[in-house]
């Protein structure tokens, strides 16, 4: 075949594209299981971070199995339903009505024997998704710890939600007052919410991201209200 002809050029391009495409597909398939494993490990790390546990590198999976003693899925009535808590896509669940959601619950037993309930949250910041985990005492009301992360918030501004200076403010805040569920408000520093709910200061210069955190907490934790109030009544 004439290597200078258009036919040769077209055939050469098609064959080259097929080879490259096959190689890329093979590489993607080969790495998929590793990528999934890394994503799972990072999720375990974030869940543990909400209860102030920082595992050594390479021991995240072991510590997760050690401290997370139970995982379950509940509905908005606080009843356990079938499902795998770890695999639930919270980003998809928040699009559903409260009564239709599958709500993951991770039960954590600390070294001192205290039981904590870790609940995932997901929402929107200024530039992309934000998410996190809120750890609650066995009384269903007191926040023990919180962890927040983001995809693309502005460094030094909205991105500060991932820093302890912000998340540590949630410790000790109450979600239940007078048998009523009240999500924590995120307000501008120096201000107070109009209601009786507990609150934390938002990030300076990150107003939209801070409001996103507040909306995320209200939207994601409200469906757990019956579950949390039932825990509180047992105390």
Short mmCIF file of C-alpha atoms in Angstrom, two decimals:
data_model
loop_
_atom_site.label_atom_id
_atom_site.label_comp_id
_atom_site.label_asym_id
_atom_site.label_seq_id
_atom_site.Cartn_x
_atom_site.Cartn_y
_atom_site.Cartn_z
CA UNK A 1 0.00 0.00 0.00
CA UNK A 2 1.19 3.48 -0.84
CA UNK A 3 2.21 5.08 2.46
CA UNK A 4 1.66 8.51 0.94
CA UNK A 5 -1.99 7.84 0.09
CA UNK A 6 -5.00 9.15 1.99
CA UNK A 7 -6.26 5.60 2.47
CA UNK A 8 -3.10 4.58 4.28
CA UNK A 9 -3.28 7.64 6.50
CA UNK A 10 -6.89 6.93 7.46
CA UNK A 11 -6.20 3.26 8.19
CA UNK A 12 -3.10 4.17 10.21
CA UNK A 13 -5.08 6.63 12.35
CA UNK A 14 -7.89 4.12 12.94
CA UNK A 15 -5.47 1.38 13.98
CA UNK A 16 -3.50 3.74 16.23
CA UNK A 17 -6.69 5.00 17.88
CA UNK A 18 -7.86 1.42 18.47
CA UNK A 19 -4.55 0.46 20.08
CA UNK A 20 -4.43 3.54 22.30
CA UNK A 21 -8.11 3.17 23.24
CA UNK A 22 -7.63 -0.46 24.18
CA UNK A 23 -4.56 0.38 26.27
CA UNK A 24 -6.39 3.15 28.11
CA UNK A 25 -9.43 0.95 28.76
CA UNK A 26 -7.19 -1.82 30.09
CA UNK A 27 -5.34 0.62 32.34
CA UNK A 28 -8.60 2.06 33.66
CA UNK A 29 -10.00 -1.37 34.44
CA UNK A 30 -6.76 -2.42 36.09
CA UNK A 31 -6.71 0.62 38.36
CA UNK A 32 -10.43 0.73 39.18
CA UNK A 33 -10.25 -1.64 42.12
CA UNK A 34 -7.29 0.29 43.56
CA UNK A 35 -9.08 3.60 43.09
CA UNK A 36 -12.17 2.24 44.84
CA UNK A 37 -10.04 0.92 47.68
CA UNK A 38 -8.31 4.29 48.10
CA UNK A 39 -11.66 6.11 48.11
CA UNK A 40 -13.00 3.73 50.77
CA UNK A 41 -9.91 4.21 52.92
CA UNK A 42 -10.23 7.99 52.68
CA UNK A 43 -13.90 7.77 53.64
CA UNK A 44 -12.97 5.70 56.69
CA UNK A 45 -10.36 8.31 57.62
CA UNK A 46 -12.95 11.09 57.43
CA UNK A 47 -15.47 9.17 59.54
CA UNK A 48 -12.85 8.54 62.22
CA UNK A 49 -11.77 12.19 62.10
CA UNK A 50 -15.22 13.21 63.34
CA UNK A 51 -14.47 11.41 66.63
CA UNK A 52 -10.91 12.80 66.82
CA UNK A 53 -9.21 9.57 65.81
CA UNK A 54 -6.22 9.95 63.50
CA UNK A 55 -4.92 6.51 62.47
CA UNK A 56 -1.37 5.95 61.36
CA UNK A 57 -0.86 5.57 57.63
CA UNK A 58 -1.60 2.00 56.64
CA UNK A 59 -3.76 1.35 59.70
CA UNK A 60 -6.91 3.25 58.74
CA UNK A 61 -8.82 0.12 57.83
CA UNK A 62 -7.79 -1.65 61.03
CA UNK A 63 -8.78 1.30 63.22
CA UNK A 64 -12.07 1.68 61.39
CA UNK A 65 -12.91 -1.96 62.12
CA UNK A 66 -11.80 -1.49 65.72
CA UNK A 67 -13.81 1.63 66.55
CA UNK A 68 -16.83 1.41 64.23
CA UNK A 69 -18.67 -1.38 66.00
CA UNK A 70 -21.87 -1.20 63.98
CA UNK A 71 -23.25 0.24 60.76
CA UNK A 72 -26.93 0.46 59.92
CA UNK A 73 -29.43 2.22 57.70
CA UNK A 74 -32.55 3.84 59.12
CA UNK A 75 -35.53 5.74 57.76
CA UNK A 76 -36.93 9.07 58.92
CA UNK A 77 -39.03 7.23 61.53
CA UNK A 78 -35.85 5.98 63.16
CA UNK A 79 -36.50 2.38 62.10
CA UNK A 80 -33.70 0.20 60.81
CA UNK A 81 -34.12 -0.81 57.17
CA UNK A 82 -32.09 -3.06 54.84
CA UNK A 83 -29.00 -1.55 53.30
CA UNK A 84 -25.25 -1.08 53.48
CA UNK A 85 -24.54 2.15 55.36
CA UNK A 86 -21.01 2.55 54.00
CA UNK A 87 -22.11 2.31 50.36
CA UNK A 88 -25.04 4.72 50.51
CA UNK A 89 -24.59 7.73 48.24
CA UNK A 90 -25.58 10.63 50.48
CA UNK A 91 -25.35 13.07 47.56
CA UNK A 92 -28.18 11.18 45.86
CA UNK A 93 -30.23 10.71 49.04
CA UNK A 94 -30.46 14.43 49.81
CA UNK A 95 -32.36 14.92 46.54
CA UNK A 96 -35.19 12.78 47.90
CA UNK A 97 -37.96 13.69 50.30
CA UNK A 98 -37.08 13.06 53.95
CA UNK A 99 -39.45 10.08 54.19
CA UNK A 100 -37.84 8.43 51.17
CA UNK A 101 -34.23 8.70 52.26
CA UNK A 102 -31.94 5.92 53.39
CA UNK A 103 -30.00 7.30 56.35
CA UNK A 104 -26.60 5.80 57.27
CA UNK A 105 -25.60 5.53 60.92
CA UNK A 106 -22.10 4.58 62.08
CA UNK A 107 -21.80 3.55 65.72
CA UNK A 108 -18.39 4.21 67.24
CA UNK A 109 -17.10 2.79 70.52
CA UNK A 110 -14.18 4.80 71.89
CA UNK A 111 -11.36 3.48 74.05
CA UNK A 112 -13.14 4.65 77.21
CA UNK A 113 -16.29 2.77 76.21
CA UNK A 114 -18.34 5.82 75.21
CA UNK A 115 -20.69 5.27 72.28
CA UNK A 116 -20.96 7.88 69.53
CA UNK A 117 -23.28 8.03 66.53
CA UNK A 118 -21.68 9.36 63.35
CA UNK A 119 -23.97 10.81 60.69
CA UNK A 120 -22.90 11.89 57.18
CA UNK A 121 -23.83 15.27 55.71
CA UNK A 122 -23.58 16.60 52.15
CA UNK A 123 -24.35 19.95 50.57
CA UNK A 124 -23.20 22.76 48.30
CA UNK A 125 -20.58 25.44 48.88
CA UNK A 126 -19.65 28.37 46.68
CA UNK A 127 -17.75 26.47 44.00
CA UNK A 128 -18.75 22.87 44.48
CA UNK A 129 -19.89 20.18 46.89
CA UNK A 130 -19.11 20.20 50.58
CA UNK A 131 -19.56 17.24 52.92
CA UNK A 132 -18.65 15.87 56.29
CA UNK A 133 -19.50 13.75 59.31
CA UNK A 134 -21.05 14.78 62.62
CA UNK A 135 -20.44 12.65 65.73
CA UNK A 136 -23.14 12.78 68.40
CA UNK A 137 -23.10 11.52 71.99
CA UNK A 138 -25.30 8.62 73.03
CA UNK A 139 -27.83 11.14 74.39
CA UNK A 140 -28.71 11.98 70.78
CA UNK A 141 -28.15 15.69 71.33
CA UNK A 142 -24.60 16.71 72.23
CA UNK A 143 -22.17 17.02 69.34
CA UNK A 144 -18.91 15.26 70.17
CA UNK A 145 -17.03 16.21 67.03
CA UNK A 146 -17.35 17.18 63.38
CA UNK A 147 -15.35 16.87 60.20
CA UNK A 148 -15.95 18.90 57.04
CA UNK A 149 -14.37 18.78 53.58
CA UNK A 150 -14.86 20.47 50.23
CA UNK A 151 -14.07 20.01 46.57
CA UNK A 152 -13.07 23.47 45.45
CA UNK A 153 -13.72 26.25 47.97
CA UNK A 154 -11.42 29.26 47.95
CA UNK A 155 -8.18 28.78 49.95
CA UNK A 156 -8.09 31.04 52.98
CA UNK A 157 -11.83 31.69 52.74
CA UNK A 158 -14.48 28.98 52.27
CA UNK A 159 -11.82 26.28 52.37
CA UNK A 160 -11.36 27.07 56.08
CA UNK A 161 -14.35 24.83 56.88
CA UNK A 162 -11.95 21.90 56.82
CA UNK A 163 -9.79 23.43 59.55
CA UNK A 164 -10.20 22.54 63.26
CA UNK A 165 -10.69 26.23 64.04
CA UNK A 166 -14.11 25.93 62.39
CA UNK A 167 -15.15 22.34 63.09
CA UNK A 168 -14.09 22.43 66.76
CA UNK A 169 -16.77 25.05 67.43
CA UNK A 170 -19.44 22.38 67.08
CA UNK A 171 -18.23 20.37 70.08
CA UNK A 172 -20.70 20.52 72.94
CA UNK A 173 -23.48 22.11 70.90
CA UNK A 174 -26.98 20.69 71.42
CA UNK A 175 -29.28 19.40 68.68
CA UNK A 176 -32.27 18.81 70.96
CA UNK A 177 -33.88 21.39 73.23
CA UNK A 178 -37.15 20.83 75.08
CA UNK A 179 -37.64 17.58 73.13
CA UNK A 180 -37.39 19.47 69.85
CA UNK A 181 -34.73 18.96 67.19
CA UNK A 182 -32.84 22.14 66.28
CA UNK A 183 -29.97 22.00 63.76
CA UNK A 184 -26.92 24.09 64.56
CA UNK A 185 -26.93 27.49 62.84
CA UNK A 186 -23.85 28.95 61.20
CA UNK A 187 -23.91 32.75 61.55
CA UNK A 188 -21.66 35.70 60.86
CA UNK A 189 -19.17 36.28 63.66
CA UNK A 190 -20.67 38.52 66.33
CA UNK A 191 -24.24 37.74 65.36
CA UNK A 192 -26.82 35.35 66.83
CA UNK A 193 -29.65 33.36 65.25
CA UNK A 194 -33.19 34.61 65.67
CA UNK A 195 -34.28 31.34 67.29
CA UNK A 196 -33.14 29.37 70.33
CA UNK A 197 -30.87 26.95 68.46
CA UNK A 198 -27.17 26.62 69.22
CA UNK A 199 -24.84 28.29 66.74
CA UNK A 200 -21.24 28.66 65.59
CA UNK A 201 -19.40 31.48 63.85
CA UNK A 202 -19.08 31.21 60.09
CA UNK A 203 -15.80 31.54 58.22
CA UNK A 204 -14.64 35.13 57.80
CA UNK A 205 -14.88 36.03 54.12
CA UNK A 206 -16.59 32.74 53.33
CA UNK A 207 -20.22 33.75 53.76
CA UNK A 208 -21.68 31.58 51.02
CA UNK A 209 -19.72 28.51 52.09
CA UNK A 210 -20.71 29.09 55.72
CA UNK A 211 -24.36 29.35 54.73
CA UNK A 212 -23.86 26.17 52.74
CA UNK A 213 -22.67 24.37 55.87
CA UNK A 214 -25.70 25.60 57.80
CA UNK A 215 -28.09 24.48 55.08
CA UNK A 216 -26.27 21.16 54.78
CA UNK A 217 -26.66 20.46 58.50
CA UNK A 218 -30.35 21.36 58.49
CA UNK A 219 -31.11 19.34 55.36
CA UNK A 220 -29.12 16.25 56.26
CA UNK A 221 -29.69 16.01 60.02
CA UNK A 222 -33.41 16.84 60.09
CA UNK A 223 -34.41 13.38 58.75
CA UNK A 224 -32.55 11.87 61.73
CA UNK A 225 -34.58 13.92 64.22
CA UNK A 226 -36.86 11.08 65.33
CA UNK A 227 -33.89 8.77 65.78
CA UNK A 228 -32.02 11.38 67.83
CA UNK A 229 -35.03 12.35 69.95
CA UNK A 230 -35.65 8.67 70.75
CA UNK A 231 -32.05 8.37 71.91
CA UNK A 232 -32.46 11.47 74.03
CA UNK A 233 -35.58 10.13 75.71
CA UNK A 234 -33.69 7.04 76.81
CA UNK A 235 -31.26 9.09 78.88
#
